[in-house]
Amino acid sequence: MREDAPLLHDNVFTDDMGKKSEQPSNVDKELHFVKGDIAQGFAEADVVVEREFKTATVHQGYIEPHVATADWNEDGHLTIWTSTQGSFACRTQTAAMLQIPVSQVKVVPCEIGGGFGGKITVYLQPVAALLSRHCGRPVQVAMQRDEVFEGTGPTPGSFMRVKLGATKEGKLTAGEAWIAFDAGAFPGGPIGPACMCVFSCYDLAHAKVDGYNVMLNKQKTQAYRAPGSTHAAFACETVLDELAEKLEIDPIQLRLQNAAVEGTRRVDGPVYPRIGCVEVLQAAQNSDHFQSTLEGPHRGRGVALGFWFNCGLKSSATAHVNSDGTVTLTEGSTDIGGSRASIAMQLAETLGITAEEVHPQVADTDSVGYTDVTGGSRVTFATGLAAYKVGLDIQQQMASRAAILWDCPAEDVTVEDGVYSHNGDSLTFGELAGKLHATGEAVVGRAAVAPDGATNTFGAHIVDVEVDPDTGKTSILRYTVIQDAGKAIHPSYVEGQMQGGAVQGIGWALNEEYFLDDQGRMENASFLDYRIPTCLDVPMIDTIIVEVPNPDHPFGVRGVGETPIVPPPAAIAIAIYNAVGVRMGELPISPPRLWKAISVKS
């Protein structure tokens, strides 16, 4: 970032809130948000805490490597079978690289073995396509594990400085954050979400956030589950915990006193609609875990709060009614985390039939309308909304068919719980489906949606740890995730998302990082040396689902997939402090790093 630093690119200029710099720079993006009067806010504070934080580069750690099979026919049409988070995004990117129309590319999304943001960008698909065109045969290309680590985009490392002030009664008066992300060798990086999320859990009258995407001579970074928010929460929540200690206020109570509520304006501008931040904190405060006593030497408990949003973007779906009363649903969102089931359940609920009577399928890019990526916690929300509107379309058509049978106006047919009625006559959805051929053409429902704005999800994590001061090893004894799901469409899948995100956050907190040599080459490019958590590293993770309905969805749905990765590093760092009295400001809190900190303190 220094003015005399060597330039990576002489054609990259800083984008500073829409204004371009006059000179090339290694800082490709700057963001600056201000709310209120920051100087006044800190002047009103009785206690101020300011700390610096660093986080290492970490990978998404999906088990299935990148793979693509391509068949470029003699007629010029290209078919790609691939593991991807977005078949339409894959089609667009591949067509652009190959300089062919998107209509000549069909992408068939295969079952995916994990993505977490890392399978949005194309890597192998254009390569497989060119090889197929060259040899005239289908070609499959797959990465080895070291190629995944070295050739794809991890999440950025970061340097952050966070400052919070509060009155002696515990009212937060001001917050200030300075955040710099390692974007890698090319522009891009989640500095926007980081700046948006850093103070998002709290009602601050005065706040200031400065963010920078900085290019370094390393591999380009990409999205990783709630990109930017985990970094920001690690800094903010750790400072807030220290503030609670200095004020001698219970850490959950301090959060409750300052929690964001409906009407709170974030530092980046948006005003919250109905949200569940307070309800999540209350559930955490009343949980068996928080109410229990933790005993034993070198043991500590930590609590942290986290936030993520789910975007709308575009989704499409169609469905047709079969004569046996079932419905075949076709949608375009790659299934990660059981989204097919949750979307089918929303269609079933709309039609008044059972979920088992809906047969969902994820279609290729030639068979369904444009649908954005599976990411941003958007699928159950946005594609679910498309399925709901498909259901309304089908319901209207079915009522018209019943009207033909009963020789009455369609508007006189009532529908309740899948039963169509008029003047004492009634037919179930299945019975009416069996009569469709006698009343006209096939019944096909269609919908394409682009929901405006974003909805918001909050989660609180409670963790108990035990630290071995002789080795620096941290063991997780107990873990509880509390999260607002809006409406848990498929509770067991929601719990799975909460548990999976927590485990990834535990790995980020304690073990995971890129080790690079002086030439920028990765030295631990295998799962043997890049250590993600296994079942031996974590206990059974308890979950508490809070349901505060999302006002922008007919069933109250909120996306749940990304928030669970946000609080773990902060919660674990706080627990470690309560266990051994050392405040850790750098991730991962690996045994050597923690042992050194304990030794210095001793």
mmCIF file of C-alpha atoms in Angstrom, residues 51-302:
data_model
loop_
_atom_site.group_PDB
_atom_site.id
_atom_site.type_symbol
_atom_site.label_atom_id
_atom_site.label_comp_id
_atom_site.label_asym_id
_atom_site.label_seq_id
_atom_site.Cartn_x
_atom_site.Cartn_y
_atom_site.Cartn_z
ATOM 1 C CA ARG A 51 -6.941 -3.714 19.108
ATOM 2 C CA GLU A 52 -5.263 -4.976 15.932
ATOM 3 C CA PHE A 53 -5.968 -8.343 14.295
ATOM 4 C CA LYS A 54 -4.523 -10.543 11.573
ATOM 5 C CA THR A 55 -5.994 -13.559 9.811
ATOM 6 C CA ALA A 56 -4.256 -15.992 7.482
ATOM 7 C CA THR A 57 -5.312 -17.090 4.014
ATOM 8 C CA VAL A 58 -7.529 -20.179 4.263
ATOM 9 C CA HIS A 59 -9.152 -22.479 1.708
ATOM 10 C CA GLN A 60 -12.779 -23.558 1.447
ATOM 11 C CA GLY A 61 -11.662 -27.153 1.929
ATOM 12 C CA TYR A 62 -14.316 -28.883 -0.207
ATOM 13 C CA ILE A 63 -13.666 -32.627 -0.397
ATOM 14 C CA GLU A 64 -14.448 -33.105 -4.100
ATOM 15 C CA PRO A 65 -11.817 -31.440 -6.326
ATOM 16 C CA HIS A 66 -12.727 -29.426 -9.411
ATOM 17 C CA VAL A 67 -13.738 -31.608 -12.365
ATOM 18 C CA ALA A 68 -15.292 -31.019 -15.784
ATOM 19 C CA THR A 69 -16.222 -33.176 -18.770
ATOM 20 C CA ALA A 70 -16.720 -31.441 -22.117
ATOM 21 C CA ASP A 71 -18.075 -32.613 -25.467
ATOM 22 C CA TRP A 72 -17.709 -30.102 -28.319
ATOM 23 C CA ASN A 73 -19.792 -31.453 -31.189
ATOM 24 C CA GLU A 74 -19.063 -30.937 -34.867
ATOM 25 C CA ASP A 75 -22.133 -28.694 -35.109
ATOM 26 C CA GLY A 76 -20.404 -26.226 -32.781
ATOM 27 C CA HIS A 77 -22.474 -26.937 -29.689
ATOM 28 C CA LEU A 78 -20.623 -27.538 -26.445
ATOM 29 C CA THR A 79 -21.961 -29.615 -23.552
ATOM 30 C CA ILE A 80 -20.228 -29.496 -20.180
ATOM 31 C CA TRP A 81 -20.876 -31.756 -17.206
ATOM 32 C CA THR A 82 -19.305 -30.253 -14.129
ATOM 33 C CA SER A 83 -19.256 -29.726 -10.388
ATOM 34 C CA THR A 84 -20.357 -26.115 -10.036
ATOM 35 C CA GLN A 85 -22.277 -23.758 -7.793
ATOM 36 C CA GLY A 86 -23.943 -22.123 -10.767
ATOM 37 C CA SER A 87 -24.558 -23.698 -14.147
ATOM 38 C CA PHE A 88 -25.562 -20.388 -15.754
ATOM 39 C CA ALA A 89 -22.528 -18.585 -14.341
ATOM 40 C CA CYS A 90 -20.377 -21.422 -15.655
ATOM 41 C CA ARG A 91 -22.021 -21.087 -19.075
ATOM 42 C CA THR A 92 -21.489 -17.320 -19.158
ATOM 43 C CA GLN A 93 -17.850 -17.447 -18.075
ATOM 44 C CA THR A 94 -16.958 -20.344 -20.365
ATOM 45 C CA ALA A 95 -18.634 -18.781 -23.397
ATOM 46 C CA ALA A 96 -16.824 -15.501 -22.748
ATOM 47 C CA MET A 97 -13.435 -17.206 -22.510
ATOM 48 C CA LEU A 98 -14.036 -19.249 -25.660
ATOM 49 C CA GLN A 99 -15.619 -16.269 -27.452
ATOM 50 C CA ILE A 100 -18.731 -18.161 -28.511
ATOM 51 C CA PRO A 101 -22.441 -17.355 -27.934
ATOM 52 C CA VAL A 102 -23.912 -18.615 -24.664
ATOM 53 C CA SER A 103 -26.620 -20.379 -26.676
ATOM 54 C CA GLN A 104 -23.961 -22.768 -27.982
ATOM 55 C CA VAL A 105 -22.997 -23.877 -24.463
ATOM 56 C CA LYS A 106 -25.084 -26.247 -22.364
ATOM 57 C CA VAL A 107 -23.971 -26.831 -18.787
ATOM 58 C CA VAL A 108 -25.248 -29.887 -16.927
ATOM 59 C CA PRO A 109 -24.688 -29.446 -13.170
ATOM 60 C CA CYS A 110 -23.619 -32.662 -11.468
ATOM 61 C CA GLU A 111 -23.981 -33.540 -7.816
ATOM 62 C CA ILE A 112 -21.459 -31.401 -5.959
ATOM 63 C CA GLY A 113 -19.079 -32.485 -3.221
ATOM 64 C CA GLY A 114 -18.859 -29.110 -1.524
ATOM 65 C CA GLY A 115 -18.253 -25.617 -2.828
ATOM 66 C CA PHE A 116 -18.611 -22.939 -0.125
ATOM 67 C CA GLY A 117 -18.004 -20.204 -2.707
ATOM 68 C CA GLY A 118 -14.996 -21.873 -4.306
ATOM 69 C CA LYS A 119 -16.897 -23.404 -7.227
ATOM 70 C CA ILE A 120 -18.480 -20.255 -8.608
ATOM 71 C CA THR A 121 -15.481 -19.391 -10.779
ATOM 72 C CA VAL A 122 -14.613 -21.614 -13.752
ATOM 73 C CA TYR A 123 -11.160 -23.176 -13.929
ATOM 74 C CA LEU A 124 -11.233 -26.435 -15.891
ATOM 75 C CA GLN A 125 -14.324 -26.070 -18.058
ATOM 76 C CA PRO A 126 -12.712 -24.007 -20.867
ATOM 77 C CA VAL A 127 -9.663 -26.295 -20.818
ATOM 78 C CA ALA A 128 -11.772 -29.431 -21.218
ATOM 79 C CA ALA A 129 -13.762 -27.727 -23.985
ATOM 80 C CA LEU A 130 -10.689 -26.777 -26.009
ATOM 81 C CA LEU A 131 -9.218 -30.253 -25.649
ATOM 82 C CA SER A 132 -12.514 -31.774 -26.781
ATOM 83 C CA ARG A 133 -12.640 -29.541 -29.839
ATOM 84 C CA HIS A 134 -9.035 -30.446 -30.651
ATOM 85 C CA CYS A 135 -9.469 -34.227 -30.475
ATOM 86 C CA GLY A 136 -13.132 -34.491 -31.466
ATOM 87 C CA ARG A 137 -14.003 -36.607 -28.430
ATOM 88 C CA PRO A 138 -15.387 -35.968 -24.941
ATOM 89 C CA VAL A 139 -12.620 -34.972 -22.534
ATOM 90 C CA GLN A 140 -12.595 -35.006 -18.744
ATOM 91 C CA VAL A 141 -10.197 -32.889 -16.690
ATOM 92 C CA ALA A 142 -9.857 -33.139 -12.908
ATOM 93 C CA MET A 143 -7.595 -31.416 -10.420
ATOM 94 C CA GLN A 144 -5.354 -33.141 -7.918
ATOM 95 C CA ARG A 145 -5.523 -31.840 -4.358
ATOM 96 C CA ASP A 146 -2.355 -29.758 -4.625
ATOM 97 C CA GLU A 147 -3.746 -28.167 -7.789
ATOM 98 C CA VAL A 148 -6.931 -27.264 -5.921
ATOM 99 C CA PHE A 149 -4.966 -25.536 -3.175
ATOM 100 C CA GLU A 150 -2.534 -23.788 -5.502
ATOM 101 C CA GLY A 151 -4.679 -23.093 -8.545
ATOM 102 C CA THR A 152 -8.029 -21.982 -7.121
ATOM 103 C CA GLY A 153 -9.065 -19.044 -4.984
ATOM 104 C CA PRO A 154 -8.928 -19.176 -1.174
ATOM 105 C CA THR A 155 -10.349 -16.522 1.101
ATOM 106 C CA PRO A 156 -8.109 -13.514 1.768
ATOM 107 C CA GLY A 157 -5.825 -12.916 4.673
ATOM 108 C CA SER A 158 -6.484 -9.674 6.494
ATOM 109 C CA PHE A 159 -5.188 -6.950 8.782
ATOM 110 C CA MET A 160 -7.781 -5.134 10.876
ATOM 111 C CA ARG A 161 -7.955 -2.475 13.551
ATOM 112 C CA VAL A 162 -11.159 -2.127 15.562
ATOM 113 C CA LYS A 163 -12.014 0.425 18.238
ATOM 114 C CA LEU A 164 -15.147 0.501 20.411
ATOM 115 C CA GLY A 165 -16.269 2.914 23.096
ATOM 116 C CA ALA A 166 -18.982 2.597 25.730
ATOM 117 C CA THR A 167 -20.394 4.371 28.746
ATOM 118 C CA LYS A 168 -19.914 2.826 32.177
ATOM 119 C CA GLU A 169 -23.552 1.659 31.975
ATOM 120 C CA GLY A 170 -22.702 -0.390 28.892
ATOM 121 C CA LYS A 171 -24.132 1.751 26.102
ATOM 122 C CA LEU A 172 -21.948 1.581 22.995
ATOM 123 C CA THR A 173 -21.165 5.125 21.889
ATOM 124 C CA ALA A 174 -18.926 4.637 18.849
ATOM 125 C CA GLY A 175 -17.214 2.062 16.665
ATOM 126 C CA GLU A 176 -14.346 2.470 14.227
ATOM 127 C CA ALA A 177 -12.824 -0.159 11.933
ATOM 128 C CA TRP A 178 -9.912 -0.167 9.487
ATOM 129 C CA ILE A 179 -9.848 -3.317 7.352
ATOM 130 C CA ALA A 180 -7.364 -4.368 4.663
ATOM 131 C CA PHE A 181 -7.769 -7.595 2.685
ATOM 132 C CA ASP A 182 -5.166 -9.511 0.714
ATOM 133 C CA ALA A 183 -6.948 -9.779 -2.634
ATOM 134 C CA GLY A 184 -4.194 -11.769 -4.346
ATOM 135 C CA ALA A 185 -2.535 -10.835 -7.605
ATOM 136 C CA PHE A 186 -5.661 -9.500 -9.314
ATOM 137 C CA PRO A 187 -8.515 -7.160 -8.356
ATOM 138 C CA GLY A 188 -11.344 -8.530 -6.276
ATOM 139 C CA GLY A 189 -12.046 -9.595 -2.738
ATOM 140 C CA PRO A 190 -14.878 -9.363 -0.212
ATOM 141 C CA ILE A 191 -13.959 -6.035 1.355
ATOM 142 C CA GLY A 192 -17.513 -4.784 0.755
ATOM 143 C CA PRO A 193 -19.243 -7.442 2.863
ATOM 144 C CA ALA A 194 -16.559 -7.104 5.555
ATOM 145 C CA CYS A 195 -17.223 -3.376 5.900
ATOM 146 C CA MET A 196 -20.943 -4.022 5.857
ATOM 147 C CA CYS A 197 -20.805 -6.748 8.503
ATOM 148 C CA VAL A 198 -18.227 -5.530 11.031
ATOM 149 C CA PHE A 199 -20.709 -3.588 13.210
ATOM 150 C CA SER A 200 -23.895 -5.107 11.762
ATOM 151 C CA CYS A 201 -25.032 -6.755 15.008
ATOM 152 C CA TYR A 202 -25.175 -3.533 16.990
ATOM 153 C CA ASP A 203 -27.072 -0.259 17.137
ATOM 154 C CA LEU A 204 -24.310 2.348 16.919
ATOM 155 C CA ALA A 205 -25.149 6.033 16.704
ATOM 156 C CA HIS A 206 -21.601 6.874 15.621
ATOM 157 C CA ALA A 207 -19.481 4.614 13.429
ATOM 158 C CA LYS A 208 -16.770 4.763 10.805
ATOM 159 C CA VAL A 209 -15.446 1.966 8.587
ATOM 160 C CA ASP A 210 -12.574 2.129 6.093
ATOM 161 C CA GLY A 211 -11.885 -0.853 3.844
ATOM 162 C CA TYR A 212 -9.153 -1.684 1.336
ATOM 163 C CA ASN A 213 -8.640 -4.500 -1.172
ATOM 164 C CA VAL A 214 -4.875 -4.796 -1.601
ATOM 165 C CA MET A 215 -3.244 -6.790 -4.387
ATOM 166 C CA LEU A 216 -0.272 -8.959 -3.422
ATOM 167 C CA ASN A 217 1.823 -11.303 -5.541
ATOM 168 C CA LYS A 218 -0.182 -14.375 -4.473
ATOM 169 C CA GLN A 219 -3.036 -16.366 -5.956
ATOM 170 C CA LYS A 220 -6.274 -14.447 -6.475
ATOM 171 C CA THR A 221 -8.787 -14.885 -3.695
ATOM 172 C CA GLN A 222 -12.415 -15.934 -4.077
ATOM 173 C CA ALA A 223 -15.535 -16.185 -1.946
ATOM 174 C CA TYR A 224 -15.681 -18.434 1.098
ATOM 175 C CA ARG A 225 -18.929 -18.889 3.052
ATOM 176 C CA ALA A 226 -20.041 -15.453 4.328
ATOM 177 C CA PRO A 227 -17.018 -13.841 2.670
ATOM 178 C CA GLY A 228 -15.516 -11.093 4.787
ATOM 179 C CA SER A 229 -17.885 -11.459 7.717
ATOM 180 C CA THR A 230 -15.853 -14.035 9.666
ATOM 181 C CA HIS A 231 -12.790 -11.795 9.566
ATOM 182 C CA ALA A 232 -14.791 -8.774 10.715
ATOM 183 C CA ALA A 233 -16.605 -10.615 13.509
ATOM 184 C CA PHE A 234 -13.322 -11.981 14.862
ATOM 185 C CA ALA A 235 -12.112 -8.418 15.386
ATOM 186 C CA CYS A 236 -15.344 -6.776 16.542
ATOM 187 C CA GLU A 237 -16.513 -9.533 18.890
ATOM 188 C CA THR A 238 -13.103 -9.905 20.537
ATOM 189 C CA VAL A 239 -12.947 -6.164 21.248
ATOM 190 C CA LEU A 240 -16.528 -6.216 22.526
ATOM 191 C CA ASP A 241 -15.683 -9.028 24.939
ATOM 192 C CA GLU A 242 -12.736 -7.062 26.312
ATOM 193 C CA LEU A 243 -15.020 -4.064 26.674
ATOM 194 C CA ALA A 244 -17.492 -6.196 28.655
ATOM 195 C CA GLU A 245 -14.673 -7.341 30.917
ATOM 196 C CA LYS A 246 -13.527 -3.780 31.627
ATOM 197 C CA LEU A 247 -17.112 -2.691 32.295
ATOM 198 C CA GLU A 248 -17.751 -5.793 34.440
ATOM 199 C CA ILE A 249 -20.891 -6.561 32.451
ATOM 200 C CA ASP A 250 -21.966 -10.033 31.345
ATOM 201 C CA PRO A 251 -20.912 -10.415 27.677
ATOM 202 C CA ILE A 252 -24.362 -11.496 26.468
ATOM 203 C CA GLN A 253 -26.028 -8.751 28.489
ATOM 204 C CA LEU A 254 -23.751 -6.135 26.893
ATOM 205 C CA ARG A 255 -24.720 -7.442 23.480
ATOM 206 C CA LEU A 256 -28.411 -7.391 24.384
ATOM 207 C CA GLN A 257 -28.145 -3.784 25.556
ATOM 208 C CA ASN A 258 -26.783 -2.774 22.163
ATOM 209 C CA ALA A 259 -28.329 -5.321 19.793
ATOM 210 C CA ALA A 260 -29.593 -4.248 16.393
ATOM 211 C CA VAL A 261 -33.383 -4.205 16.120
ATOM 212 C CA GLU A 262 -35.998 -3.359 13.533
ATOM 213 C CA GLY A 263 -35.280 0.196 12.416
ATOM 214 C CA THR A 264 -31.548 0.118 13.188
ATOM 215 C CA ARG A 265 -29.494 1.737 10.426
ATOM 216 C CA ARG A 266 -26.213 0.037 9.587
ATOM 217 C CA VAL A 267 -23.086 2.088 8.999
ATOM 218 C CA ASP A 268 -23.296 1.337 5.259
ATOM 219 C CA GLY A 269 -26.822 2.712 5.025
ATOM 220 C CA PRO A 270 -29.585 0.043 5.002
ATOM 221 C CA VAL A 271 -32.251 0.042 7.715
ATOM 222 C CA TYR A 272 -33.187 -3.329 9.189
ATOM 223 C CA PRO A 273 -36.719 -4.684 8.777
ATOM 224 C CA ARG A 274 -37.905 -7.325 11.263
ATOM 225 C CA ILE A 275 -34.793 -9.189 12.469
ATOM 226 C CA GLY A 276 -33.996 -11.755 15.152
ATOM 227 C CA CYS A 277 -30.798 -10.476 16.755
ATOM 228 C CA VAL A 278 -32.349 -9.958 20.200
ATOM 229 C CA GLU A 279 -34.218 -13.270 20.088
ATOM 230 C CA VAL A 280 -31.008 -15.132 19.231
ATOM 231 C CA LEU A 281 -29.161 -13.544 22.161
ATOM 232 C CA GLN A 282 -32.039 -14.307 24.520
ATOM 233 C CA ALA A 283 -32.058 -17.943 23.391
ATOM 234 C CA ALA A 284 -28.309 -18.112 23.989
ATOM 235 C CA GLN A 285 -28.663 -16.530 27.420
ATOM 236 C CA ASN A 286 -31.382 -19.022 28.408
ATOM 237 C CA SER A 287 -29.670 -22.082 26.929
ATOM 238 C CA ASP A 288 -28.589 -25.011 29.078
ATOM 239 C CA HIS A 289 -25.055 -24.485 27.830
ATOM 240 C CA PHE A 290 -24.770 -20.870 28.967
ATOM 241 C CA GLN A 291 -26.544 -21.588 32.249
ATOM 242 C CA SER A 292 -24.238 -24.506 33.073
ATOM 243 C CA THR A 293 -21.055 -24.221 35.136
ATOM 244 C CA LEU A 294 -17.676 -24.871 33.529
ATOM 245 C CA GLU A 295 -15.168 -26.269 35.991
ATOM 246 C CA GLY A 296 -11.558 -27.364 35.797
ATOM 247 C CA PRO A 297 -8.161 -25.763 35.182
ATOM 248 C CA HIS A 298 -7.305 -24.118 31.875
ATOM 249 C CA ARG A 299 -10.914 -24.210 30.751
ATOM 250 C CA GLY A 300 -12.849 -21.275 29.408
ATOM 251 C CA ARG A 301 -16.122 -20.322 27.769
ATOM 252 C CA GLY A 302 -16.598 -17.901 24.911
#
